[in-house]
Amino acid sequence: MQIKTKAIVISVLKYQEKSLIVKCFTLSDGLKSYFVRDAFSSRKTNQKIAYFQPLTILEIEAVHKNKGTLEHFKEIKIASPFQSIHSDVVKSTIILFVSEVLHHAIHEEEKNESLFVFLETALHWLDQHADISNFHLILLLETTKYLGFYPDVSDLNLTFFEMNEGVFTPFHAISSLSEHETQLLRKLISLKFDNDQKTFHVIERQILLKILLDYYSIHLDGFKKPKSLEVLKEVFS
């Protein structure tokens, strides 16, 4: 089946000397992996390496055989070029980190239009703003809405957050956050991208980042903490 769709580049794996395997989250079909033969050839101008930087938003034409094998691009172009994401050191570090999280978090080959639209909107916000200290925290938390394990906020003001069930409770269990950690999570839940980015201190951001990655690990089978985590901590230290 030939399709036209937007696609967000999630990860790229070099195959042999000249080829790539590119994993994309597509608007039309969810997660898809594509084989790009001779990607490093100067002659192949319609499939440039620059197109496959992490979280680049593409417009693609592709052939989807839907047999669980690698698909193939027919045409590729940048949907809307970013101005700062790949040139700003802090933003590019965030992008690398987020792409790793998504690589381990999104598994289904099925359409998830709301998640795609959220990620696309968030990436454009990151590209257009300079004050971005909480971006990765808000994005990780909001993404859980579309993956099915967003915290139950019906009892938001209770003292402890229980990680396994994703609920706020009055009692402290082994799998609960501390009262202070719960307060930080409660504050994060109230934030949007446009809120004051100085809401948290450096140490508080690190605590929240650990909470979110632990939360992902609990609720997603096989989730691995990103290799870029230490670099991200260094950038925000």
Coordinates of C-alpha atoms in Angstrom, one line a residue:
M1 CA 0.0 0.0 0.0
Q2 CA 1.4 3.4 -0.9
I3 CA 0.8 6.1 1.7
K4 CA 1.5 9.8 2.3
T5 CA 1.9 10.8 5.9
K6 CA 3.8 12.8 8.4
A7 CA 6.5 10.9 10.4
I8 CA 8.6 11.7 13.4
V9 CA 12.1 10.2 13.3
I10 CA 12.6 8.1 16.5
S11 CA 15.9 6.3 16.0
V12 CA 18.4 5.5 13.3
L13 CA 20.6 2.4 13.1
K14 CA 23.5 2.2 10.6
Y15 CA 23.3 -1.0 8.6
Q16 CA 26.5 -2.3 7.0
E17 CA 28.6 0.5 5.5
K18 CA 26.1 2.7 3.5
S19 CA 22.6 1.9 4.6
L20 CA 20.2 2.9 7.5
I21 CA 17.3 1.4 9.4
V22 CA 15.1 4.4 10.4
K23 CA 12.4 4.0 13.0
C24 CA 9.6 6.5 12.6
F25 CA 6.4 7.3 14.5
T26 CA 3.9 8.0 11.6
L27 CA 0.6 9.8 11.8
S28 CA -1.1 7.2 9.6
D29 CA 0.2 3.9 11.0
G30 CA 2.0 4.4 14.3
L31 CA 5.5 3.0 14.6
K32 CA 7.2 1.9 11.3
S33 CA 10.8 0.9 10.4
Y34 CA 12.2 1.8 7.0
F35 CA 15.3 0.5 5.2
V36 CA 17.3 3.3 3.4
R37 CA 19.8 1.7 1.0
D38 CA 22.9 3.7 0.2
A39 CA 21.9 6.5 2.5
F40 CA 25.4 7.9 2.5
S41 CA 25.6 8.1 -1.3
S42 CA 25.8 11.7 -2.6
R43 CA 23.7 10.6 -5.6
K44 CA 20.7 9.8 -3.4
T45 CA 19.6 13.4 -2.9
N46 CA 16.0 12.6 -2.0
Q47 CA 17.0 10.6 1.1
K48 CA 19.6 12.8 2.8
I49 CA 21.2 11.9 6.1
A50 CA 20.1 15.2 7.5
Y51 CA 16.5 14.1 7.2
F52 CA 17.1 11.5 9.8
Q53 CA 18.2 13.5 12.8
P54 CA 16.3 12.6 16.0
L55 CA 12.7 13.8 16.2
T56 CA 12.8 15.5 12.8
I57 CA 9.3 15.8 11.4
L58 CA 9.1 14.5 7.9
E59 CA 6.5 14.3 5.1
I60 CA 6.9 11.0 3.5
E61 CA 5.6 8.8 0.6
A62 CA 6.2 5.2 1.3
V63 CA 5.2 1.7 0.4
H64 CA 3.8 -0.2 3.4
K65 CA 3.6 -3.9 2.9
N66 CA 2.5 -4.4 6.6
K67 CA 4.1 -7.8 6.8
G68 CA 6.3 -7.0 9.9
T69 CA 9.3 -6.4 7.6
L70 CA 11.2 -3.2 6.9
E71 CA 9.2 -0.7 4.7
H72 CA 10.7 1.6 2.1
F73 CA 10.5 5.3 1.5
K74 CA 9.6 6.6 -2.0
E75 CA 9.9 10.3 -1.3
I76 CA 11.0 12.4 1.8
K77 CA 11.0 16.0 2.7
I78 CA 11.1 18.1 5.9
A79 CA 7.6 18.9 7.0
S80 CA 8.6 22.1 8.7
P81 CA 12.3 22.9 9.3
F82 CA 13.4 23.5 12.9
Q83 CA 15.3 26.7 13.6
S84 CA 17.1 25.9 16.8
I85 CA 16.5 22.3 18.0
H86 CA 19.5 20.8 16.3
S87 CA 21.8 23.7 16.6
D88 CA 21.3 24.7 20.3
V89 CA 23.3 22.4 22.6
V90 CA 20.8 22.2 25.4
K91 CA 17.8 21.6 23.0
S92 CA 19.7 19.0 21.0
T93 CA 20.5 17.2 24.3
I94 CA 16.9 17.2 25.3
I95 CA 15.9 15.9 21.8
L96 CA 18.4 13.0 22.0
F97 CA 17.1 12.1 25.5
V98 CA 13.4 12.3 24.5
S99 CA 14.0 10.3 21.3
E100 CA 15.6 7.5 23.4
V101 CA 12.7 7.5 25.8
L102 CA 10.2 7.3 22.9
H103 CA 12.3 4.5 21.3
H104 CA 11.8 2.4 24.4
A105 CA 8.2 3.5 25.1
I106 CA 6.4 3.3 21.8
H107 CA 6.0 -0.3 20.5
E108 CA 2.7 -0.6 18.7
E109 CA 2.3 -0.5 15.0
E110 CA -1.1 1.2 15.2
K111 CA -2.3 4.6 14.6
N112 CA -2.2 7.0 17.6
E113 CA -3.1 10.3 16.1
S114 CA -3.5 12.2 19.4
L115 CA 0.1 11.2 20.5
F116 CA 1.5 12.3 17.2
V117 CA -0.2 15.7 17.3
F118 CA 0.9 16.2 20.9
L119 CA 4.6 15.4 20.1
E120 CA 4.5 17.6 16.9
T121 CA 3.1 20.5 18.9
A122 CA 5.6 20.0 21.7
L123 CA 8.6 19.9 19.4
H124 CA 7.5 23.1 17.7
W125 CA 7.1 24.8 21.1
L126 CA 10.6 23.7 22.1
D127 CA 12.0 25.1 18.8
Q128 CA 10.4 28.5 19.4
H129 CA 11.2 29.1 23.0
A130 CA 14.4 29.8 25.0
D131 CA 13.2 29.1 28.6
I132 CA 12.9 25.3 28.5
S133 CA 14.1 23.9 31.8
N134 CA 11.0 21.9 32.5
F135 CA 10.2 20.8 28.9
H136 CA 11.5 17.2 29.2
L137 CA 9.7 16.7 32.5
I138 CA 6.3 18.0 31.2
L139 CA 6.7 16.0 28.0
L140 CA 7.5 12.7 29.8
L141 CA 4.5 13.2 32.1
E142 CA 2.1 14.3 29.4
T143 CA 3.1 11.4 27.1
T144 CA 1.8 8.9 29.7
K145 CA -1.7 10.1 28.8
Y146 CA -1.3 8.7 25.3
L147 CA 0.4 5.5 26.5
G148 CA -2.3 4.7 29.0
F149 CA -0.7 5.2 32.4
Y150 CA -1.2 8.9 33.3
P151 CA -1.5 9.3 37.1
D152 CA -5.1 9.2 38.4
V153 CA -5.6 12.8 39.7
S154 CA -9.1 12.3 41.2
D155 CA -7.5 12.4 44.7
L156 CA -4.6 14.7 43.8
N157 CA -4.4 16.3 47.3
L158 CA -3.8 13.1 49.2
T159 CA -0.4 12.8 50.8
F160 CA 1.4 10.0 48.9
F161 CA 1.6 8.8 45.3
E162 CA 1.6 5.1 44.8
M163 CA 3.7 4.2 41.7
N164 CA 2.4 0.8 40.8
E165 CA -1.3 1.8 40.7
G166 CA -0.6 5.4 39.7
V167 CA -2.9 6.8 42.4
F168 CA -2.6 9.3 45.2
T169 CA -3.4 7.8 48.6
P170 CA -3.4 8.8 52.3
F171 CA -1.1 5.9 53.2
H172 CA 2.5 5.2 52.6
A173 CA 3.4 1.9 50.9
I174 CA 6.7 0.4 49.8
S175 CA 6.0 1.5 46.2
S176 CA 4.9 5.0 47.3
L177 CA 6.8 8.3 46.8
S178 CA 7.8 10.2 49.9
E179 CA 5.6 13.2 50.9
H180 CA 8.2 15.6 49.4
E181 CA 8.4 13.7 46.1
T182 CA 4.6 13.6 45.9
Q183 CA 4.5 17.3 46.4
L184 CA 6.9 17.8 43.5
L185 CA 4.9 15.5 41.2
R186 CA 1.7 17.3 42.2
K187 CA 3.3 20.6 41.2
L188 CA 4.5 19.1 37.9
I189 CA 1.0 17.8 37.1
S190 CA -0.3 21.4 37.3
L191 CA 2.3 22.7 34.8
K192 CA 2.0 23.4 31.1
F193 CA 4.9 24.3 28.7
D194 CA 4.1 28.0 28.9
N195 CA 4.3 28.1 32.7
D196 CA 7.3 29.6 34.5
Q197 CA 10.2 27.3 33.8
K198 CA 11.9 28.3 37.1
T199 CA 9.3 26.4 39.1
F200 CA 11.9 23.8 40.2
H201 CA 15.5 23.9 41.5
V202 CA 18.1 21.8 39.8
I203 CA 17.9 19.0 42.5
E204 CA 14.1 19.0 42.3
R205 CA 14.3 18.5 38.5
Q206 CA 16.7 15.5 39.0
I207 CA 14.3 14.0 41.6
L208 CA 11.4 14.4 39.2
L209 CA 13.3 12.9 36.3
K210 CA 14.2 9.8 38.4
I211 CA 10.5 9.5 39.4
L212 CA 9.3 9.7 35.8
L213 CA 11.8 7.2 34.5
D214 CA 11.0 4.8 37.4
Y215 CA 7.3 5.3 36.6
Y216 CA 7.9 4.4 32.9
S217 CA 10.0 1.3 34.0
I218 CA 7.1 0.1 36.2
H219 CA 4.4 0.5 33.5
L220 CA 6.2 -0.4 30.3
D221 CA 7.7 -3.8 29.8
G222 CA 11.3 -3.7 28.7
F223 CA 11.7 0.0 29.2
K224 CA 15.4 1.0 29.4
K225 CA 16.7 4.2 30.9
P226 CA 18.3 6.4 28.1
K227 CA 22.0 6.4 27.7
S228 CA 21.9 10.1 27.3
L229 CA 20.5 10.6 30.8
E230 CA 23.8 11.6 32.3
V231 CA 24.5 14.1 29.6
L232 CA 21.1 15.6 30.2
K233 CA 21.8 15.9 33.9
E234 CA 25.1 17.6 33.1
V235 CA 23.4 20.1 30.9
F236 CA 20.9 21.1 33.6
S237 CA 23.3 21.0 36.6

